Coordinates of C-alpha atoms in Angstrom, one line a residue:
M1 CA 166.9 175.5 181.2
L2 CA 169.3 175.1 184.2
V3 CA 167.8 178.4 185.9
G4 CA 164.3 177.0 185.5
L5 CA 165.4 173.7 186.9
C6 CA 167.1 175.4 189.9
T7 CA 164.0 177.5 190.4
I8 CA 161.9 174.2 190.7
I9 CA 164.3 172.4 192.8
L10 CA 164.5 175.4 195.2
L11 CA 160.5 175.6 195.2
L12 CA 160.5 171.9 196.2
W13 CA 163.1 172.3 198.7
I14 CA 161.5 175.2 200.4
T15 CA 158.0 173.8 200.4
G16 CA 158.4 170.1 200.4
C17 CA 155.8 169.8 197.9
S18 CA 156.1 167.0 195.1
F19 CA 155.9 168.0 191.5
L20 CA 154.1 166.4 188.6
Q21 CA 156.2 167.2 185.4
Q22 CA 154.3 169.0 182.7
K23 CA 154.2 166.8 179.6
G24 CA 154.2 168.2 176.1
P25 CA 156.7 170.5 174.2
E26 CA 159.4 172.3 175.9
I27 CA 157.8 175.7 177.3
A28 CA 159.5 178.5 179.3
N29 CA 157.6 178.6 182.7
W30 CA 158.6 181.7 184.8
E31 CA 158.2 183.7 187.8
P32 CA 156.6 180.9 190.1
A33 CA 154.7 182.3 193.1
L34 CA 153.4 179.9 195.6
S35 CA 149.7 180.2 197.2
P36 CA 149.5 181.1 200.6
D37 CA 148.3 177.6 201.5
G38 CA 151.3 176.1 199.6
T39 CA 149.1 173.8 197.3
T40 CA 149.3 175.8 194.2
I41 CA 151.8 177.8 192.2
A42 CA 151.0 180.9 189.7
F43 CA 153.4 181.2 186.9
E44 CA 153.8 182.8 183.5
S45 CA 154.1 180.8 180.5
P46 CA 153.9 181.7 176.8
G47 CA 150.4 181.5 175.5
E48 CA 148.9 181.4 171.8
K49 CA 149.8 185.2 171.2
G50 CA 151.7 186.5 174.3
L51 CA 152.7 185.6 178.1
E52 CA 149.8 184.3 179.9
I53 CA 149.3 183.7 183.8
Y54 CA 148.5 179.9 184.7
T55 CA 148.2 178.0 188.2
R56 CA 149.3 174.5 188.8
D57 CA 147.9 172.4 191.5
L58 CA 150.8 170.8 193.2
E59 CA 148.8 167.8 194.5
N60 CA 147.0 166.7 191.2
G61 CA 149.0 168.4 188.5
E62 CA 146.3 170.4 186.9
T63 CA 147.1 173.5 185.1
T64 CA 144.5 176.3 184.6
Q65 CA 145.2 179.2 182.2
L66 CA 143.7 182.4 183.9
T67 CA 144.6 184.9 181.3
K68 CA 144.2 184.8 177.5
N69 CA 144.6 187.8 175.3
E70 CA 146.9 189.0 172.6
V71 CA 149.3 190.8 175.0
D72 CA 151.8 189.9 177.8
D73 CA 150.6 189.1 181.2
W74 CA 153.3 188.4 183.7
S75 CA 154.6 188.7 187.3
P76 CA 151.8 187.0 189.5
S77 CA 151.7 187.6 193.3
W78 CA 149.0 186.0 195.5
S79 CA 146.5 187.8 197.6
P80 CA 147.2 186.9 201.4
Q81 CA 143.6 184.9 201.2
G82 CA 144.8 183.1 198.1
D83 CA 141.7 184.3 196.2
R84 CA 143.0 186.6 193.9
I85 CA 146.3 187.2 191.9
V86 CA 148.0 190.6 191.1
F87 CA 150.1 190.7 187.8
V88 CA 151.5 192.9 185.2
S89 CA 150.3 193.3 181.8
N90 CA 150.8 195.6 178.6
R91 CA 147.1 195.6 177.9
E92 CA 147.1 199.4 177.4
K93 CA 149.7 201.7 176.1
N94 CA 151.8 201.1 179.1
V95 CA 152.5 198.5 181.6
D96 CA 150.0 198.2 184.6
L97 CA 148.9 196.3 187.4
Y98 CA 145.9 194.2 187.2
V99 CA 144.0 191.8 189.7
I100 CA 142.1 188.5 188.5
E101 CA 139.6 186.9 190.9
L102 CA 140.3 183.2 190.8
E103 CA 136.5 182.5 191.1
G104 CA 135.0 183.6 187.6
F105 CA 138.3 185.1 186.5
A106 CA 137.1 188.8 186.6
V107 CA 139.9 191.1 185.7
T108 CA 140.4 194.6 187.4
R109 CA 143.0 197.2 186.2
L110 CA 144.8 198.9 189.4
T111 CA 146.9 201.5 187.8
T112 CA 146.0 203.8 185.1
H113 CA 149.1 206.2 185.4
E114 CA 151.3 206.9 182.2
G115 CA 154.3 205.4 183.9
N116 CA 155.0 201.8 183.9
E117 CA 154.4 199.6 187.1
V118 CA 156.2 196.1 187.7
N119 CA 157.2 193.7 190.0
P120 CA 153.9 193.4 192.4
C121 CA 154.1 191.8 195.7
W122 CA 151.1 191.3 197.6
G123 CA 151.9 191.7 201.2
A124 CA 150.2 190.1 204.4
N125 CA 148.6 193.6 205.2
D126 CA 146.8 193.3 201.9
K127 CA 148.8 196.0 200.4
I128 CA 150.4 195.7 197.1
L129 CA 154.1 197.0 196.7
F130 CA 155.4 197.5 193.0
N131 CA 158.1 199.6 191.4
S132 CA 157.0 202.3 189.1
D133 CA 159.0 204.9 186.8
R134 CA 155.8 207.3 187.1
S135 CA 158.1 210.0 188.4
D136 CA 160.8 209.5 186.0
I137 CA 162.8 207.3 188.0
W138 CA 162.1 204.0 189.4
E139 CA 160.6 204.3 192.8
I140 CA 158.9 201.9 195.2
Y141 CA 155.0 202.4 195.7
M142 CA 152.0 200.6 197.7
V143 CA 148.4 200.5 196.8
D144 CA 145.4 198.8 198.2
P145 CA 144.0 195.8 196.1
Y146 CA 141.3 198.1 194.7
G147 CA 143.7 200.7 193.1
Q148 CA 143.1 203.2 195.9
D149 CA 145.1 204.8 198.6
L150 CA 148.6 205.1 196.5
I151 CA 151.5 205.9 198.5
K152 CA 155.0 206.5 197.3
V153 CA 157.2 204.6 199.6
T154 CA 160.7 205.8 198.5
E155 CA 162.0 209.1 197.3
T156 CA 165.4 209.0 195.8
T157 CA 167.7 210.3 193.3
A158 CA 169.0 206.9 191.9
S159 CA 167.1 203.8 190.7
E160 CA 165.9 201.5 193.3

């Protein structure tokens, strides 16, 4: 519980935002990602059957569930324009990257390799950096938001 509290306090200190406490039973909310305009956070939290992605408006306290399925969705990262979120999911036999449109909630699978892709970070250049074990060792890769132009950023004999 202290880790989550420290994360919220640090987020508030960095952004200067106010925070409306979520009412209800104690729930684990993890991996907060601040929107580019600083008004909304995306985060993961347990849903009915697995981890789901949510957003919370920091001004009015409104929480919106973006994903709802029987698998885990986690590790959200905002697009530079703030209209999409990349996240990780185990919807298929392995862990892949997906993008959700915030208008209409359409979900697109970005990666389809047999390896696992985790820790997405959407950069200002509209490229998504992530870790993958597709080469039998964890490396850093970069891809565009449509799953094209995949580049292996690191090449090493040790885990990144």
